[in-house]
Amino acid sequence: MDDLKSDDPLEIEGVPAKEVERIIQQYNIPEPEILVTEDSQVLLVKRNVKTNSIGGVIAFNLLVSDSGAKLTMVHLQTGVDPVDVVKGEIMKYNASGTKWVLDDTKRINKTNVRSGTLVTWSEDINAVSDYFEYELTIIDNGVSWYFSGGGKDKKWQRYNFEVDRYRDLDALGGQRHHFVSATPLRRAGFDSNYAPCIRMLAIDHHKTPSYGGGGESHRDQEEEYLKEQRYQAVLDYNVEGFRKTNDPEGYYSSLLHKYRSAVVEAVYQYEGYFGMDN
C-alpha cells in the first residue's frame, strides 16, 4: 500500500504480463493514483511542570505493511535520559460488513526506554480490510502523558481484495461482487456460482451501479448485452460503472482506481468465462 506511484508494471498472479498490459490499454484502466499523505509521526513534547521548559521531544511512528505493523519511538534530542515507563496497547480492527470489530490486541510495557521499536506485530491480513491504532501512557520523572495514534486512515489501513469464482471466494467480512451481475448471467444461461467475483468492502459493494434496487436499469442493460452475446460490451459497461463511482472512503477518486488490480483480473477471468478470443 505505497502512497507513491510506482513505475513497475502491474503484476497479477495467474494473469500473463502481456494480458495485463493488453487489458489496461483496451479497457482504458487508469494509472495508479498518487496518494500524498502527511507525516504520520506523532510528537510528544515533554515539559517541566514547574518551569514549562522543554525536557525532550519524542516521536512515535506507526508503520503498516502487508506483513503487519511496527510501532517505534525515537528521541529527537541527544543527551536525553531514557523514558522511565512506556505502557499501553496496540489494537487491530477488522472490517465486518459495514462495521469495524476488534480482532486482537497486543500489550506494551517497557521500562528505561530509549529510541527503538516498542512492538512488532507480524500478521498477514485476515479480513477484507483492517487497520491498527494504539494508546500509550508515558511516565517520566513522576509525570504521565497519554498518547494515541493510528486509526481508520489510509496510512494504517490494509486491503485484501481478491478475485475468484463466486462459490470459491471467501468474503472475509466483506462482500462478493459479481463484476457482471448474477441475475442477468442466470437469465442468459450462465451459472453465476462459477462466475468471477471481486471481494469488496461492503460499503464499496453497496455503491456499485448494479447493487440492489437502484441497480435494476444497470442489470437490464447487462442482460441485453448478454443475450445478444455482446460480451465485450458488458465488460466495458461494468468497467465504466466502476470509473464513474466515487470511493466511499474518500481515499481514491473512483472505485476503478481503488480496485484497479482486481478489475484487471476480473476482466481477464470473464473473457475466459465467456469464451472470448483476444
JSON list of C-alpha atoms in Angstrom, two decimals, residues 14-182:
[
{"chain": "A", "resi": 14, "resn": "GLY", "atom": "CA", "xyz": [-2.31, -16.08, -12.73]},
{"chain": "A", "resi": 15, "resn": "VAL", "atom": "CA", "xyz": [-2.57, -13.36, -15.38]},
{"chain": "A", "resi": 16, "resn": "PRO", "atom": "CA", "xyz": [0.23, -13.22, -18.01]},
{"chain": "A", "resi": 17, "resn": "ALA", "atom": "CA", "xyz": [2.05, -9.88, -18.09]},
{"chain": "A", "resi": 18, "resn": "LYS", "atom": "CA", "xyz": [1.16, -9.30, -21.74]},
{"chain": "A", "resi": 19, "resn": "GLU", "atom": "CA", "xyz": [-2.52, -9.85, -20.93]},
{"chain": "A", "resi": 20, "resn": "VAL", "atom": "CA", "xyz": [-2.36, -7.38, -18.04]},
{"chain": "A", "resi": 21, "resn": "GLU", "atom": "CA", "xyz": [-0.90, -4.75, -20.36]},
{"chain": "A", "resi": 22, "resn": "ARG", "atom": "CA", "xyz": [-3.48, -5.51, -23.08]},
{"chain": "A", "resi": 23, "resn": "ILE", "atom": "CA", "xyz": [-6.41, -5.20, -20.67]},
{"chain": "A", "resi": 24, "resn": "ILE", "atom": "CA", "xyz": [-5.07, -1.94, -19.22]},
{"chain": "A", "resi": 25, "resn": "GLN", "atom": "CA", "xyz": [-4.89, -0.45, -22.71]},
{"chain": "A", "resi": 26, "resn": "GLN", "atom": "CA", "xyz": [-8.02, -1.99, -24.18]},
{"chain": "A", "resi": 27, "resn": "TYR", "atom": "CA", "xyz": [-10.29, -1.06, -21.28]},
{"chain": "A", "resi": 28, "resn": "ASN", "atom": "CA", "xyz": [-8.56, 2.26, -20.53]},
{"chain": "A", "resi": 29, "resn": "ILE", "atom": "CA", "xyz": [-7.67, 1.26, -16.98]},
{"chain": "A", "resi": 30, "resn": "PRO", "atom": "CA", "xyz": [-6.14, 4.31, -15.24]},
{"chain": "A", "resi": 31, "resn": "GLU", "atom": "CA", "xyz": [-2.62, 4.55, -13.90]},
{"chain": "A", "resi": 32, "resn": "PRO", "atom": "CA", "xyz": [-2.19, 4.04, -10.14]},
{"chain": "A", "resi": 33, "resn": "GLU", "atom": "CA", "xyz": [-3.42, 7.10, -8.31]},
{"chain": "A", "resi": 34, "resn": "ILE", "atom": "CA", "xyz": [-0.82, 9.12, -6.41]},
{"chain": "A", "resi": 35, "resn": "LEU", "atom": "CA", "xyz": [-1.97, 9.45, -2.80]},
{"chain": "A", "resi": 36, "resn": "VAL", "atom": "CA", "xyz": [0.04, 12.02, -0.87]},
{"chain": "A", "resi": 37, "resn": "THR", "atom": "CA", "xyz": [-0.24, 11.60, 2.89]},
{"chain": "A", "resi": 38, "resn": "GLU", "atom": "CA", "xyz": [1.03, 13.82, 5.66]},
{"chain": "A", "resi": 39, "resn": "ASP", "atom": "CA", "xyz": [3.80, 12.72, 8.01]},
{"chain": "A", "resi": 40, "resn": "SER", "atom": "CA", "xyz": [2.34, 10.02, 10.24]},
{"chain": "A", "resi": 41, "resn": "GLN", "atom": "CA", "xyz": [4.60, 10.77, 13.21]},
{"chain": "A", "resi": 42, "resn": "VAL", "atom": "CA", "xyz": [3.02, 11.82, 16.49]},
{"chain": "A", "resi": 43, "resn": "LEU", "atom": "CA", "xyz": [5.20, 14.10, 18.63]},
{"chain": "A", "resi": 44, "resn": "LEU", "atom": "CA", "xyz": [5.31, 14.27, 22.40]},
{"chain": "A", "resi": 45, "resn": "VAL", "atom": "CA", "xyz": [6.92, 17.39, 23.87]},
{"chain": "A", "resi": 46, "resn": "LYS", "atom": "CA", "xyz": [7.98, 16.76, 27.47]},
{"chain": "A", "resi": 47, "resn": "ARG", "atom": "CA", "xyz": [7.78, 19.89, 29.58]},
{"chain": "A", "resi": 48, "resn": "ASN", "atom": "CA", "xyz": [8.78, 20.59, 33.17]},
{"chain": "A", "resi": 49, "resn": "VAL", "atom": "CA", "xyz": [5.56, 21.01, 35.16]},
{"chain": "A", "resi": 50, "resn": "LYS", "atom": "CA", "xyz": [7.06, 23.84, 37.22]},
{"chain": "A", "resi": 51, "resn": "THR", "atom": "CA", "xyz": [9.07, 25.83, 34.67]},
{"chain": "A", "resi": 52, "resn": "ASN", "atom": "CA", "xyz": [7.29, 24.76, 31.45]},
{"chain": "A", "resi": 53, "resn": "SER", "atom": "CA", "xyz": [10.71, 24.28, 29.88]},
{"chain": "A", "resi": 54, "resn": "ILE", "atom": "CA", "xyz": [11.09, 21.59, 27.24]},
{"chain": "A", "resi": 55, "resn": "GLY", "atom": "CA", "xyz": [12.75, 18.46, 28.58]},
{"chain": "A", "resi": 56, "resn": "GLY", "atom": "CA", "xyz": [12.72, 16.46, 25.36]},
{"chain": "A", "resi": 57, "resn": "VAL", "atom": "CA", "xyz": [10.80, 15.66, 22.19]},
{"chain": "A", "resi": 58, "resn": "ILE", "atom": "CA", "xyz": [9.74, 12.12, 21.35]},
{"chain": "A", "resi": 59, "resn": "ALA", "atom": "CA", "xyz": [8.32, 10.88, 18.05]},
{"chain": "A", "resi": 60, "resn": "PHE", "atom": "CA", "xyz": [6.01, 7.87, 17.76]},
{"chain": "A", "resi": 61, "resn": "ASN", "atom": "CA", "xyz": [5.60, 6.33, 14.34]},
{"chain": "A", "resi": 62, "resn": "LEU", "atom": "CA", "xyz": [3.21, 3.53, 13.37]},
{"chain": "A", "resi": 63, "resn": "LEU", "atom": "CA", "xyz": [4.40, 1.75, 10.23]},
{"chain": "A", "resi": 64, "resn": "VAL", "atom": "CA", "xyz": [1.97, -0.62, 8.47]},
{"chain": "A", "resi": 65, "resn": "SER", "atom": "CA", "xyz": [2.80, -3.02, 5.64]},
{"chain": "A", "resi": 66, "resn": "ASP", "atom": "CA", "xyz": [1.43, -6.21, 4.10]},
{"chain": "A", "resi": 67, "resn": "SER", "atom": "CA", "xyz": [3.33, -8.20, 6.73]},
{"chain": "A", "resi": 68, "resn": "GLY", "atom": "CA", "xyz": [1.96, -6.38, 9.78]},
{"chain": "A", "resi": 69, "resn": "ALA", "atom": "CA", "xyz": [2.67, -3.28, 11.86]},
{"chain": "A", "resi": 70, "resn": "LYS", "atom": "CA", "xyz": [5.52, -1.77, 13.85]},
{"chain": "A", "resi": 71, "resn": "LEU", "atom": "CA", "xyz": [5.35, 0.99, 16.46]},
{"chain": "A", "resi": 72, "resn": "THR", "atom": "CA", "xyz": [8.60, 2.88, 17.08]},
{"chain": "A", "resi": 73, "resn": "MET", "atom": "CA", "xyz": [9.69, 5.59, 19.49]},
{"chain": "A", "resi": 74, "resn": "VAL", "atom": "CA", "xyz": [12.55, 8.00, 18.73]},
{"chain": "A", "resi": 75, "resn": "HIS", "atom": "CA", "xyz": [14.15, 10.63, 20.97]},
{"chain": "A", "resi": 76, "resn": "LEU", "atom": "CA", "xyz": [14.62, 13.65, 18.69]},
{"chain": "A", "resi": 77, "resn": "GLN", "atom": "CA", "xyz": [17.14, 15.30, 21.01]},
{"chain": "A", "resi": 78, "resn": "THR", "atom": "CA", "xyz": [20.53, 13.94, 22.01]},
{"chain": "A", "resi": 79, "resn": "GLY", "atom": "CA", "xyz": [21.64, 13.65, 25.59]},
{"chain": "A", "resi": 80, "resn": "VAL", "atom": "CA", "xyz": [18.12, 12.99, 26.88]},
{"chain": "A", "resi": 81, "resn": "ASP", "atom": "CA", "xyz": [17.62, 10.37, 29.59]},
{"chain": "A", "resi": 82, "resn": "PRO", "atom": "CA", "xyz": [15.58, 7.29, 28.69]},
{"chain": "A", "resi": 83, "resn": "VAL", "atom": "CA", "xyz": [11.86, 7.41, 29.46]},
{"chain": "A", "resi": 84, "resn": "ASP", "atom": "CA", "xyz": [11.03, 5.64, 32.73]},
{"chain": "A", "resi": 85, "resn": "VAL", "atom": "CA", "xyz": [7.94, 3.73, 31.52]},
{"chain": "A", "resi": 86, "resn": "VAL", "atom": "CA", "xyz": [6.01, 3.26, 28.27]},
{"chain": "A", "resi": 87, "resn": "LYS", "atom": "CA", "xyz": [2.92, 1.12, 28.56]},
{"chain": "A", "resi": 88, "resn": "GLY", "atom": "CA", "xyz": [-0.33, 0.61, 26.70]},
{"chain": "A", "resi": 89, "resn": "GLU", "atom": "CA", "xyz": [-1.61, -1.45, 23.81]},
{"chain": "A", "resi": 90, "resn": "ILE", "atom": "CA", "xyz": [-1.88, -1.66, 20.04]},
{"chain": "A", "resi": 91, "resn": "MET", "atom": "CA", "xyz": [-5.13, -2.88, 18.52]},
{"chain": "A", "resi": 92, "resn": "LYS", "atom": "CA", "xyz": [-6.11, -4.34, 15.14]},
{"chain": "A", "resi": 93, "resn": "TYR", "atom": "CA", "xyz": [-9.63, -3.85, 13.81]},
{"chain": "A", "resi": 94, "resn": "ASN", "atom": "CA", "xyz": [-11.17, -5.91, 11.02]},
{"chain": "A", "resi": 95, "resn": "ALA", "atom": "CA", "xyz": [-13.91, -4.86, 8.63]},
{"chain": "A", "resi": 96, "resn": "SER", "atom": "CA", "xyz": [-17.10, -6.81, 9.26]},
{"chain": "A", "resi": 97, "resn": "GLY", "atom": "CA", "xyz": [-19.94, -5.78, 6.99]},
{"chain": "A", "resi": 98, "resn": "THR", "atom": "CA", "xyz": [-20.33, -2.02, 7.39]},
{"chain": "A", "resi": 99, "resn": "LYS", "atom": "CA", "xyz": [-18.75, -2.06, 10.87]},
{"chain": "A", "resi": 100, "resn": "TRP", "atom": "CA", "xyz": [-15.27, -2.48, 12.33]},
{"chain": "A", "resi": 101, "resn": "VAL", "atom": "CA", "xyz": [-14.65, -5.03, 15.07]},
{"chain": "A", "resi": 102, "resn": "LEU", "atom": "CA", "xyz": [-11.68, -5.51, 17.38]},
{"chain": "A", "resi": 103, "resn": "ASP", "atom": "CA", "xyz": [-9.70, -8.52, 16.13]},
{"chain": "A", "resi": 104, "resn": "ASP", "atom": "CA", "xyz": [-6.75, -8.63, 18.52]},
{"chain": "A", "resi": 105, "resn": "THR", "atom": "CA", "xyz": [-4.68, -6.60, 20.98]},
{"chain": "A", "resi": 106, "resn": "LYS", "atom": "CA", "xyz": [-1.02, -6.62, 21.97]},
{"chain": "A", "resi": 107, "resn": "ARG", "atom": "CA", "xyz": [0.19, -5.15, 25.24]},
{"chain": "A", "resi": 108, "resn": "ILE", "atom": "CA", "xyz": [3.17, -2.82, 25.59]},
{"chain": "A", "resi": 109, "resn": "ASN", "atom": "CA", "xyz": [5.05, -2.47, 28.88]},
{"chain": "A", "resi": 110, "resn": "LYS", "atom": "CA", "xyz": [8.65, -1.25, 28.76]},
{"chain": "A", "resi": 111, "resn": "THR", "atom": "CA", "xyz": [10.96, 0.50, 31.23]},
{"chain": "A", "resi": 112, "resn": "ASN", "atom": "CA", "xyz": [14.08, 2.63, 30.76]},
{"chain": "A", "resi": 113, "resn": "VAL", "atom": "CA", "xyz": [13.03, 3.16, 27.14]},
{"chain": "A", "resi": 114, "resn": "ARG", "atom": "CA", "xyz": [15.44, 4.50, 24.56]},
{"chain": "A", "resi": 115, "resn": "SER", "atom": "CA", "xyz": [14.86, 5.01, 20.84]},
{"chain": "A", "resi": 116, "resn": "GLY", "atom": "CA", "xyz": [13.73, 1.88, 19.05]},
{"chain": "A", "resi": 117, "resn": "THR", "atom": "CA", "xyz": [10.83, -0.46, 18.41]},
{"chain": "A", "resi": 118, "resn": "LEU", "atom": "CA", "xyz": [8.10, -0.64, 21.02]},
{"chain": "A", "resi": 119, "resn": "VAL", "atom": "CA", "xyz": [6.22, -3.52, 19.42]},
{"chain": "A", "resi": 120, "resn": "THR", "atom": "CA", "xyz": [6.25, -5.53, 16.21]},
{"chain": "A", "resi": 121, "resn": "TRP", "atom": "CA", "xyz": [3.03, -7.16, 15.03]},
{"chain": "A", "resi": 122, "resn": "SER", "atom": "CA", "xyz": [3.72, -9.73, 12.32]},
{"chain": "A", "resi": 123, "resn": "GLU", "atom": "CA", "xyz": [0.44, -10.93, 10.82]},
{"chain": "A", "resi": 124, "resn": "ASP", "atom": "CA", "xyz": [-0.93, -11.20, 7.31]},
{"chain": "A", "resi": 125, "resn": "ILE", "atom": "CA", "xyz": [-4.30, -9.58, 6.76]},
{"chain": "A", "resi": 126, "resn": "ASN", "atom": "CA", "xyz": [-7.15, -11.96, 7.62]},
{"chain": "A", "resi": 127, "resn": "ALA", "atom": "CA", "xyz": [-10.09, -9.79, 6.58]},
{"chain": "A", "resi": 128, "resn": "VAL", "atom": "CA", "xyz": [-11.16, -7.79, 3.54]},
{"chain": "A", "resi": 129, "resn": "SER", "atom": "CA", "xyz": [-9.56, -4.82, 5.29]},
{"chain": "A", "resi": 130, "resn": "ASP", "atom": "CA", "xyz": [-8.03, -3.98, 8.65]},
{"chain": "A", "resi": 131, "resn": "TYR", "atom": "CA", "xyz": [-6.36, -1.08, 10.46]},
{"chain": "A", "resi": 132, "resn": "PHE", "atom": "CA", "xyz": [-4.18, -0.50, 13.53]},
{"chain": "A", "resi": 133, "resn": "GLU", "atom": "CA", "xyz": [-4.30, 2.03, 16.34]},
{"chain": "A", "resi": 134, "resn": "TYR", "atom": "CA", "xyz": [-2.53, 2.44, 19.68]},
{"chain": "A", "resi": 135, "resn": "GLU", "atom": "CA", "xyz": [-2.96, 4.01, 23.12]},
{"chain": "A", "resi": 136, "resn": "LEU", "atom": "CA", "xyz": [0.06, 4.74, 25.33]},
{"chain": "A", "resi": 137, "resn": "THR", "atom": "CA", "xyz": [0.88, 6.06, 28.78]},
{"chain": "A", "resi": 138, "resn": "ILE", "atom": "CA", "xyz": [4.35, 7.59, 29.08]},
{"chain": "A", "resi": 139, "resn": "ILE", "atom": "CA", "xyz": [5.70, 8.09, 32.61]},
{"chain": "A", "resi": 140, "resn": "ASP", "atom": "CA", "xyz": [8.91, 10.01, 33.23]},
{"chain": "A", "resi": 141, "resn": "ASN", "atom": "CA", "xyz": [10.15, 11.62, 36.43]},
{"chain": "A", "resi": 142, "resn": "GLY", "atom": "CA", "xyz": [6.75, 11.10, 38.02]},
{"chain": "A", "resi": 143, "resn": "VAL", "atom": "CA", "xyz": [4.83, 12.87, 35.24]},
{"chain": "A", "resi": 144, "resn": "SER", "atom": "CA", "xyz": [2.40, 11.00, 32.98]},
{"chain": "A", "resi": 145, "resn": "TRP", "atom": "CA", "xyz": [1.41, 11.72, 29.38]},
{"chain": "A", "resi": 146, "resn": "TYR", "atom": "CA", "xyz": [-1.34, 9.93, 27.48]},
{"chain": "A", "resi": 147, "resn": "PHE", "atom": "CA", "xyz": [-1.00, 9.41, 23.76]},
{"chain": "A", "resi": 148, "resn": "SER", "atom": "CA", "xyz": [-2.88, 7.69, 20.96]},
{"chain": "A", "resi": 149, "resn": "GLY", "atom": "CA", "xyz": [-2.39, 7.27, 17.23]},
{"chain": "A", "resi": 150, "resn": "GLY", "atom": "CA", "xyz": [-3.19, 5.23, 14.16]},
{"chain": "A", "resi": 151, "resn": "GLY", "atom": "CA", "xyz": [-6.82, 4.53, 13.33]},
{"chain": "A", "resi": 152, "resn": "LYS", "atom": "CA", "xyz": [-9.11, 4.31, 10.31]},
{"chain": "A", "resi": 153, "resn": "ASP", "atom": "CA", "xyz": [-6.95, 6.11, 7.77]},
{"chain": "A", "resi": 154, "resn": "LYS", "atom": "CA", "xyz": [-5.13, 5.24, 4.54]},
{"chain": "A", "resi": 155, "resn": "LYS", "atom": "CA", "xyz": [-1.77, 5.30, 6.38]},
{"chain": "A", "resi": 156, "resn": "TRP", "atom": "CA", "xyz": [-2.73, 2.49, 8.75]},
{"chain": "A", "resi": 157, "resn": "GLN", "atom": "CA", "xyz": [-5.27, 0.50, 6.73]},
{"chain": "A", "resi": 158, "resn": "ARG", "atom": "CA", "xyz": [-4.65, -2.63, 4.66]},
{"chain": "A", "resi": 159, "resn": "TYR", "atom": "CA", "xyz": [-6.78, -4.12, 1.90]},
{"chain": "A", "resi": 160, "resn": "ASN", "atom": "CA", "xyz": [-7.30, -7.73, 0.85]},
{"chain": "A", "resi": 161, "resn": "PHE", "atom": "CA", "xyz": [-9.20, -7.58, -2.45]},
{"chain": "A", "resi": 162, "resn": "GLU", "atom": "CA", "xyz": [-9.22, -10.83, -4.43]},
{"chain": "A", "resi": 163, "resn": "VAL", "atom": "CA", "xyz": [-10.92, -12.31, -7.48]},
{"chain": "A", "resi": 164, "resn": "ASP", "atom": "CA", "xyz": [-12.25, -15.87, -7.78]},
{"chain": "A", "resi": 165, "resn": "ARG", "atom": "CA", "xyz": [-15.35, -17.80, -8.70]},
{"chain": "A", "resi": 166, "resn": "TYR", "atom": "CA", "xyz": [-18.33, -16.91, -6.51]},
{"chain": "A", "resi": 167, "resn": "ARG", "atom": "CA", "xyz": [-18.50, -20.39, -4.98]},
{"chain": "A", "resi": 168, "resn": "ASP", "atom": "CA", "xyz": [-14.79, -20.37, -4.08]},
{"chain": "A", "resi": 169, "resn": "LEU", "atom": "CA", "xyz": [-14.36, -16.82, -2.79]},
{"chain": "A", "resi": 170, "resn": "ASP", "atom": "CA", "xyz": [-14.46, -16.12, 0.97]},
{"chain": "A", "resi": 171, "resn": "ALA", "atom": "CA", "xyz": [-15.91, -12.69, 1.71]},
{"chain": "A", "resi": 172, "resn": "LEU", "atom": "CA", "xyz": [-13.74, -12.30, 4.89]},
{"chain": "A", "resi": 173, "resn": "GLY", "atom": "CA", "xyz": [-16.03, -9.70, 6.40]},
{"chain": "A", "resi": 174, "resn": "GLY", "atom": "CA", "xyz": [-16.68, -8.01, 3.05]},
{"chain": "A", "resi": 175, "resn": "GLN", "atom": "CA", "xyz": [-19.00, -8.99, 0.22]},
{"chain": "A", "resi": 176, "resn": "ARG", "atom": "CA", "xyz": [-18.64, -10.90, -3.06]},
{"chain": "A", "resi": 177, "resn": "HIS", "atom": "CA", "xyz": [-19.41, -8.71, -6.06]},
{"chain": "A", "resi": 178, "resn": "HIS", "atom": "CA", "xyz": [-20.30, -10.29, -9.39]},
{"chain": "A", "resi": 179, "resn": "PHE", "atom": "CA", "xyz": [-18.48, -7.94, -11.77]},
{"chain": "A", "resi": 180, "resn": "VAL", "atom": "CA", "xyz": [-21.18, -8.95, -14.23]},
{"chain": "A", "resi": 181, "resn": "SER", "atom": "CA", "xyz": [-24.37, -9.25, -12.21]},
{"chain": "A", "resi": 182, "resn": "ALA", "atom": "CA", "xyz": [-25.66, -12.65, -11.13]}
]
